PDB file of C-alpha atoms in Angstrom:
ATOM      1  CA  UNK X 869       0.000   0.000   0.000  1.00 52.00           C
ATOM      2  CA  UNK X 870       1.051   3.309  -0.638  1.00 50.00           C
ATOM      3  CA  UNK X 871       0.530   5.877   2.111  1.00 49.00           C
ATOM      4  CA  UNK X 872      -0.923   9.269   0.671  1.00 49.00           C
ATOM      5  CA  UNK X 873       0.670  12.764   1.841  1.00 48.00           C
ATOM      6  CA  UNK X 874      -1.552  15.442   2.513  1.00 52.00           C
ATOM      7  CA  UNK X 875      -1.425  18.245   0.487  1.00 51.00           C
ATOM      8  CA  UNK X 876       0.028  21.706   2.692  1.00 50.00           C
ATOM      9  CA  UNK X 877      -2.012  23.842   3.653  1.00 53.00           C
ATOM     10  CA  UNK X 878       0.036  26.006   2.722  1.00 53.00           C
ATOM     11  CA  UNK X 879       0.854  25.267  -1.174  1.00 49.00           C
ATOM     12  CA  UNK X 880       1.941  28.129  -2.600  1.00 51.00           C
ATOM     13  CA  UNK X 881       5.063  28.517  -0.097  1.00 49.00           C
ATOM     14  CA  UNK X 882       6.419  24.973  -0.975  1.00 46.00           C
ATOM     15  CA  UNK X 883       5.761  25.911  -5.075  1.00 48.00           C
ATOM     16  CA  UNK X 884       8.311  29.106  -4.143  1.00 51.00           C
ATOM     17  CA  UNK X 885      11.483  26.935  -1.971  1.00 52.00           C
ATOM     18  CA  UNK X 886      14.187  25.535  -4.461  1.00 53.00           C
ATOM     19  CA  UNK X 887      13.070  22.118  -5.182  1.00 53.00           C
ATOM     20  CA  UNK X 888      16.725  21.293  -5.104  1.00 54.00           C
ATOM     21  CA  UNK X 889      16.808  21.687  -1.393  1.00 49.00           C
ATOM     22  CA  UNK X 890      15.574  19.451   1.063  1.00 52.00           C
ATOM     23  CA  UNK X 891      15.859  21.019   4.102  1.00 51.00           C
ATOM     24  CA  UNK X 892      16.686  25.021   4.053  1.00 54.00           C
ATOM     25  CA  UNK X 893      18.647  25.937   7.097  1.00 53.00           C
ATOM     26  CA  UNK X 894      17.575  28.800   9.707  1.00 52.00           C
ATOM     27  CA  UNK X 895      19.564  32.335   9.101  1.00 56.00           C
ATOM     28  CA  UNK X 896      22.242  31.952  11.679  1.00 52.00           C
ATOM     29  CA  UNK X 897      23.372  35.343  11.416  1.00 53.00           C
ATOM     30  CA  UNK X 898      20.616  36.871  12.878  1.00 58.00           C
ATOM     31  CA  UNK X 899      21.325  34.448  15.707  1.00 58.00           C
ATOM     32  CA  UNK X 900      23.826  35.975  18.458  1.00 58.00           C
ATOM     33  CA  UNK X 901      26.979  33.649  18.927  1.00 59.00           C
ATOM     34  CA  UNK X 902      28.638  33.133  22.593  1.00 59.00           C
ATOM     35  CA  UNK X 903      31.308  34.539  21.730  1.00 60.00           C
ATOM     36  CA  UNK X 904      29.200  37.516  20.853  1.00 60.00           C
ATOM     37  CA  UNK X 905      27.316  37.326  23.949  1.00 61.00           C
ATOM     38  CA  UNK X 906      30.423  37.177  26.314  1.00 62.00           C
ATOM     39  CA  UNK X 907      31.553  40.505  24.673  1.00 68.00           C
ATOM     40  CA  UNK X 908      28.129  42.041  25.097  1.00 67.00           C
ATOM     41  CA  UNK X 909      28.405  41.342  28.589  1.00 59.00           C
ATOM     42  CA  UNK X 910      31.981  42.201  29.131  1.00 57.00           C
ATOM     43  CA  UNK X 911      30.893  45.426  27.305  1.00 66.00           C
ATOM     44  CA  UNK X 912      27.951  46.065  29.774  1.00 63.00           C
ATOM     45  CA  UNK X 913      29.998  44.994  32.959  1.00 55.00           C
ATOM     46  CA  UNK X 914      32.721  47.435  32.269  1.00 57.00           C
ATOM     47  CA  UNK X 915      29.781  49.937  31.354  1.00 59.00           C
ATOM     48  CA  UNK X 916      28.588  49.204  34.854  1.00 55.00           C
ATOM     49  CA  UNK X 917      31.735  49.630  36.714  1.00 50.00           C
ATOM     50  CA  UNK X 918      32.922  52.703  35.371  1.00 55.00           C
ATOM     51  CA  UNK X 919      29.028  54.216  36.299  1.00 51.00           C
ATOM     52  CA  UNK X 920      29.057  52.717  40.184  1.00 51.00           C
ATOM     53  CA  UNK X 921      32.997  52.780  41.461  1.00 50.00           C
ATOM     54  CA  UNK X 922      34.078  55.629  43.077  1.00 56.00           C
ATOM     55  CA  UNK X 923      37.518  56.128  43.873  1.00 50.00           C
ATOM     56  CA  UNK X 924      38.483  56.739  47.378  1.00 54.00           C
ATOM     57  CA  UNK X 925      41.408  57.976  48.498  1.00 58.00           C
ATOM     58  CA  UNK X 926      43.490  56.973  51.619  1.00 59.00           C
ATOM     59  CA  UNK X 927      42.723  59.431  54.447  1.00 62.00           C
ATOM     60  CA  UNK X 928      45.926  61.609  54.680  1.00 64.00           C
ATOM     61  CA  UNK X 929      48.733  60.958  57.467  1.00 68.00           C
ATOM     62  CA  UNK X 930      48.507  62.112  60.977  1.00 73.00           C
ATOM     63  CA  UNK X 931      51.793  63.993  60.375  1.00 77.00           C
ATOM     64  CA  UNK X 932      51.746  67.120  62.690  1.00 91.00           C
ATOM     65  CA  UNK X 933      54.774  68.460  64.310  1.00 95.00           C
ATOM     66  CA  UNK X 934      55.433  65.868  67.849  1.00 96.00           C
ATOM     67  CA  UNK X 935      55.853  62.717  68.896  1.00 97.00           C
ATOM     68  CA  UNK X 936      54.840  59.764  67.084  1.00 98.00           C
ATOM     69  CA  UNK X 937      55.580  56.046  67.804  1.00 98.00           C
ATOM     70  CA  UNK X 938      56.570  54.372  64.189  1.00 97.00           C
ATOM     71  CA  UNK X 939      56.488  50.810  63.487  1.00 97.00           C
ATOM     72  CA  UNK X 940      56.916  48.868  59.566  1.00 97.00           C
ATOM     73  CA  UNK X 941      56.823  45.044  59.387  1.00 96.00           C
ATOM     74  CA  UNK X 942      57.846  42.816  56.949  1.00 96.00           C
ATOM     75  CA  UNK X 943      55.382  41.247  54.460  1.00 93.00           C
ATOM     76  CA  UNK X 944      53.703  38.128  55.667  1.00 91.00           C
ATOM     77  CA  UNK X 945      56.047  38.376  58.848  1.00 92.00           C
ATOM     78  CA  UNK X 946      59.025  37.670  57.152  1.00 94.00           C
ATOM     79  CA  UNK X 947      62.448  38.741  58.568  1.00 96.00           C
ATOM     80  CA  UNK X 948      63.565  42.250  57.171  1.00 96.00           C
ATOM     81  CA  UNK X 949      67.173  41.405  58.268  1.00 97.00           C
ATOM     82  CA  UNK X 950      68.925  38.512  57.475  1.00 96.00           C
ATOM     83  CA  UNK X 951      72.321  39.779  59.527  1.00 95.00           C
ATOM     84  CA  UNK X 952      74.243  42.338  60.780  1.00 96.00           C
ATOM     85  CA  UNK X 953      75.247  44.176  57.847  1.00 96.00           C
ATOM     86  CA  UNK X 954      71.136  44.089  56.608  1.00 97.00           C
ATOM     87  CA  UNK X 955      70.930  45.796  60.907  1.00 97.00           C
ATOM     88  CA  UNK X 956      74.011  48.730  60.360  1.00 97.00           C
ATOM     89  CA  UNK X 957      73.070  49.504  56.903  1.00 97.00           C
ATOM     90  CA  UNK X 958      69.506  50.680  58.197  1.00 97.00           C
ATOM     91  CA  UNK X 959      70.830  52.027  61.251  1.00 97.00           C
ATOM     92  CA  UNK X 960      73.320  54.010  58.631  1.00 97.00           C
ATOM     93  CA  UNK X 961      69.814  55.072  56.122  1.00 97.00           C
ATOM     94  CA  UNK X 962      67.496  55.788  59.248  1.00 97.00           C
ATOM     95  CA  UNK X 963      70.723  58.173  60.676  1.00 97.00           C
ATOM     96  CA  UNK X 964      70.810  60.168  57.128  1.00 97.00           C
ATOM     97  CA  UNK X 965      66.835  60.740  57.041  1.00 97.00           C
ATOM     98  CA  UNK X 966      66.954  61.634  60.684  1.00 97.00           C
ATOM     99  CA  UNK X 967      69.866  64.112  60.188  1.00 97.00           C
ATOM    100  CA  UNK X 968      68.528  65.680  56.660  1.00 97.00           C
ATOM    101  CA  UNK X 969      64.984  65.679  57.755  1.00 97.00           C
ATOM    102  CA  UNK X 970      65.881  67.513  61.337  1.00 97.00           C
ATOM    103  CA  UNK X 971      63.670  64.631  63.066  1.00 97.00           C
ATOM    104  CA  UNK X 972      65.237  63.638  67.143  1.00 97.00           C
ATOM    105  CA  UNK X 973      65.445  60.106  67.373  1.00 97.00           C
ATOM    106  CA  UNK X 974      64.526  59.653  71.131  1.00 97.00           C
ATOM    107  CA  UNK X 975      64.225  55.705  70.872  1.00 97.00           C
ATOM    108  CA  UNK X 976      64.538  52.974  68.379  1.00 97.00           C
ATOM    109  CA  UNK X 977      64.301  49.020  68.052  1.00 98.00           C
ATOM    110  CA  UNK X 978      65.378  46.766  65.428  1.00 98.00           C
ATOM    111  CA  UNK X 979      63.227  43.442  66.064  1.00 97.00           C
ATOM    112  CA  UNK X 980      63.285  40.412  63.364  1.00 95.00           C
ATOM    113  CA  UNK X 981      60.765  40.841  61.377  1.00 96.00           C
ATOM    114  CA  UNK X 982      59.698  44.800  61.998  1.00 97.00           C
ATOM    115  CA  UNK X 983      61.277  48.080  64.181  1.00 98.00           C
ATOM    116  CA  UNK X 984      59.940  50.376  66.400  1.00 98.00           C
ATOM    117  CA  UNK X 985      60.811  54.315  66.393  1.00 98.00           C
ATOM    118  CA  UNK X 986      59.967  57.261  68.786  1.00 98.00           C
ATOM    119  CA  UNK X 987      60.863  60.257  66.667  1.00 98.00           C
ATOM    120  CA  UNK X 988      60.121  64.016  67.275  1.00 97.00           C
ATOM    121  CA  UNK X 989      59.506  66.034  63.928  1.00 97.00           C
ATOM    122  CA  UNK X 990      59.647  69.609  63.607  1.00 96.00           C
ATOM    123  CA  UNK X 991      56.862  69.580  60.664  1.00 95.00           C
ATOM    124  CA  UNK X 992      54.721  67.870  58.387  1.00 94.00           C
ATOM    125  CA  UNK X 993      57.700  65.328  56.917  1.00 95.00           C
ATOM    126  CA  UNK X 994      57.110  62.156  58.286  1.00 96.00           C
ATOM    127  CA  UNK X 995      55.871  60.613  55.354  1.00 95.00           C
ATOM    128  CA  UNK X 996      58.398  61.828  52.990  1.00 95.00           C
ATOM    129  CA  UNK X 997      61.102  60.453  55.598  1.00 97.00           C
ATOM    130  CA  UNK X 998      59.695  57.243  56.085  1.00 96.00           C
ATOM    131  CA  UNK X 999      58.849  56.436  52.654  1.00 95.00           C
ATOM    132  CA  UNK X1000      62.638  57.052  51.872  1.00 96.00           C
ATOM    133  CA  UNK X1001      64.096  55.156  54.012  1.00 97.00           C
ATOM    134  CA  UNK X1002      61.602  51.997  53.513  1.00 96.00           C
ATOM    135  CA  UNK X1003      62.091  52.448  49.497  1.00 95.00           C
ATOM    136  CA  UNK X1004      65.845  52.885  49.649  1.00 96.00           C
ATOM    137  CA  UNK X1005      66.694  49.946  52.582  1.00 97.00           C
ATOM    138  CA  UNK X1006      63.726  47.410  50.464  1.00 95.00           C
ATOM    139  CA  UNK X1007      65.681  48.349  46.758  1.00 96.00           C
ATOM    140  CA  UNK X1008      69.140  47.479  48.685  1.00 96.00           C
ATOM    141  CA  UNK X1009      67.477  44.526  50.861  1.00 96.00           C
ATOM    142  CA  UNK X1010      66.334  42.957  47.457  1.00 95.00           C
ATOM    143  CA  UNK X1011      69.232  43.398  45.356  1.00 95.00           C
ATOM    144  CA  UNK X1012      72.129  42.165  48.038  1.00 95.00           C
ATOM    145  CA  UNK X1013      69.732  39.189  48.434  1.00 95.00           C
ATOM    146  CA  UNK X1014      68.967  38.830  45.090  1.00 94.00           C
ATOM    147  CA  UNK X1015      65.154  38.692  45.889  1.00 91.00           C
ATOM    148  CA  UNK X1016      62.123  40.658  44.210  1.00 90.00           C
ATOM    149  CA  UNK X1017      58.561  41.472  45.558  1.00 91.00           C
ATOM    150  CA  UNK X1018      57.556  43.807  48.331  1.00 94.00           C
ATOM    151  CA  UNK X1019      59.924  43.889  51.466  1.00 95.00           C
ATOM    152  CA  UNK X1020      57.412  45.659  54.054  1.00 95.00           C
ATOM    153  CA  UNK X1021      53.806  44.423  54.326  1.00 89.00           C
ATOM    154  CA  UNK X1022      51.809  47.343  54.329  1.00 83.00           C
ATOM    155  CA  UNK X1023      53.000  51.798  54.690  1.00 86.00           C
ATOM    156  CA  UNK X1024      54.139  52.466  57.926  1.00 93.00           C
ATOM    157  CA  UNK X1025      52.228  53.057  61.106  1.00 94.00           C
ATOM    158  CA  UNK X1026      52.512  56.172  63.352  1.00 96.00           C
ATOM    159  CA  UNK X1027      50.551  56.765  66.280  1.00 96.00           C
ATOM    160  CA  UNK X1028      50.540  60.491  67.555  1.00 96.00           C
ATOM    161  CA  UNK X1029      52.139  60.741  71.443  1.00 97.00           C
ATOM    162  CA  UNK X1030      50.475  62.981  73.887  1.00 95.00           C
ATOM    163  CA  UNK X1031      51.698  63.680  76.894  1.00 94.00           C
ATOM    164  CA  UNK X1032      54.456  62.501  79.171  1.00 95.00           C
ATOM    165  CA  UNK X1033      52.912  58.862  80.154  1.00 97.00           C
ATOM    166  CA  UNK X1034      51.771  58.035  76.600  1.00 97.00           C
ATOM    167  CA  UNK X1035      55.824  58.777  76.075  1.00 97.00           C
ATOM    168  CA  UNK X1036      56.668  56.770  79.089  1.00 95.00           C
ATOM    169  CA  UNK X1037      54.271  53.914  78.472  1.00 97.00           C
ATOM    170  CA  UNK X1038      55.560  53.419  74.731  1.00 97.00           C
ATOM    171  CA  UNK X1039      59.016  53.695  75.593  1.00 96.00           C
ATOM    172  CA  UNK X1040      58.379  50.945  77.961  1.00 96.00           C
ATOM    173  CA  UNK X1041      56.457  49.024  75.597  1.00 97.00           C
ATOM    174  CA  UNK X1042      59.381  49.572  72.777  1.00 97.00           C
ATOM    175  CA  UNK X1043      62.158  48.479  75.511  1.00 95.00           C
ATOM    176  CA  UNK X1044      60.116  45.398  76.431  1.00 96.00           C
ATOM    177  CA  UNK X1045      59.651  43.770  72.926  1.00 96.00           C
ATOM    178  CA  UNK X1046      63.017  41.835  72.562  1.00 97.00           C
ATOM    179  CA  UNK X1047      61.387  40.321  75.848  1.00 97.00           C
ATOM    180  CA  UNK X1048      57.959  39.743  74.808  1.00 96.00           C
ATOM    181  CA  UNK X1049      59.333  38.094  71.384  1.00 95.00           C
ATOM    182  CA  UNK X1050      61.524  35.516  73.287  1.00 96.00           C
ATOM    183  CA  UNK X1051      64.974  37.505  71.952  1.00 96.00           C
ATOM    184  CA  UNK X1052      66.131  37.886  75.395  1.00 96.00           C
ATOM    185  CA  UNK X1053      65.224  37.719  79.001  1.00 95.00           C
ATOM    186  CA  UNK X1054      66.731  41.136  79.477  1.00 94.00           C
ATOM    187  CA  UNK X1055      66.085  43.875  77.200  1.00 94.00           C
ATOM    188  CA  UNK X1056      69.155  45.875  77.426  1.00 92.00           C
ATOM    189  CA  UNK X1057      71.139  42.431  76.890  1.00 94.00           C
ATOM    190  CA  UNK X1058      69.443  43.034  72.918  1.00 96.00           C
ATOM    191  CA  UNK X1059      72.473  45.111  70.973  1.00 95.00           C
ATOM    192  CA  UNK X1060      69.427  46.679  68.096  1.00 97.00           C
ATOM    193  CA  UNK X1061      68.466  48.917  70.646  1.00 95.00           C
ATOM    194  CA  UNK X1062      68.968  52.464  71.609  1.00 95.00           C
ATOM    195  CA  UNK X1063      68.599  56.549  71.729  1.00 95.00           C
ATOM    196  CA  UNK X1064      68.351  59.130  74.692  1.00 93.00           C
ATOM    197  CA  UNK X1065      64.645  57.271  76.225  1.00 92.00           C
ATOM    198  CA  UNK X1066      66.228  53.596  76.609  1.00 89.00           C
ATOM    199  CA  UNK X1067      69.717  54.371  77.092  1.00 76.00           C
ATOM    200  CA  UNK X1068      69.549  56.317  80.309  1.00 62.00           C
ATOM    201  CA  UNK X1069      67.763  53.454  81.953  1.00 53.00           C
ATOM    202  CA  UNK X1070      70.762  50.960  81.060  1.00 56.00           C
ATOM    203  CA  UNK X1071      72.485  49.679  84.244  1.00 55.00           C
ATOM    204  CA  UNK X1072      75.742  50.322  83.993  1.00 51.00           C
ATOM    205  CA  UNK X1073      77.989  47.020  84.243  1.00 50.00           C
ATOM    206  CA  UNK X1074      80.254  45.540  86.800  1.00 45.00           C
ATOM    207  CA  UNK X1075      83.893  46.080  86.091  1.00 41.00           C
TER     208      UNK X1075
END
């Protein structure tokens, strides 16, 4: 038996398709690609971005003339001296900023893996000196050790001093740290210590 095919309803639109072609296929280029898509959306998301972030800006230093208490670690609490020469060269750079930048040095600490400074400036330059010695000791740090990357973990910290017992308290508290870190059992037994606040309080030693 032969099965019969119903006519189209539609006969006039299979009289106009090329009898040659089975099967016509749909217009893919009205069809949007994914490659086409991803760039749409890239295009929209950077569209976005530029229309809703704002730029903010780091609040500016506390940087008045005074006292501040100044501390830099190294990144990830790595050791930012690997021996005594890595110790006297800094000493060397922190004496040059403190002498060109008219800053007193009343107290400083060399720990492992960060220092601790009391310094007295006479005006707004305690960025400016900190940021040079931390760039020029990290540049010399990563070339005598043939290392790259960043040295220090994050800027500096300074935390204003007011008053005689803040002065006392953090003097205490930078004379203490070789303690608290294990380094020693007696602070002034640690030799990366020093200036007119510590010093005084040294015992002198037997004969």
């Amino acid at each position: 038996h032969t099965a019969s095919l119903e006519r189209p309803a539609n006969s006039s639109a299979v009289r106009d398709r090329n009898p040659h072609v089975r099967c016509q296929a749909p217009d893919m280029a009205r069809r949007p690609t994914a490659r086409h898509s991803f760039r749409s959306f890239v295009s929209q998301f950077k569209a976005t971005a530029r229309a809703t972030l704002v730029y903010v800006p780091r609040p500016p230093r506390e940087q008045r003339p005074g006292l501040y208490h100044v501390t830099t670690r190294g990144n990830g609490g790595a050791s930012i001296y690997l021996g005594t020469d890595d110790r006297h060269l800094f000493l060397g750079m922190l004496d040059r900023v403190v002498r060109d930048l008219s800053w007193s040095l009343d107290a400083w600490c060399l720990m492992t893996n960060h220092f601790h400074l009391i310094v007295e400036i006479p005006s707004e330059n305690l960025s400016a000196g900190m940021h040079r010695l931390n760039g020029v000791y990290a540049r010399w740090f990563n070339e005598r050790h043939d290392r790259t990357g960043h040295l220090f973990e994050r800027r500096f910290s300074a935390k204003r001093i007011e008053g005689d017992e803040q002065l006392q308290n953090t003097a205490e508290y930078v004379l203490q740290n070789p303690v608290k870190a294990g380094l020693c059992s007696n602070p002034f037994d640690w030799p990366w210590l020093g200036g007119p606040l510590l010093v005084p309080a040294k015992p002198a030693r037997a004969a």
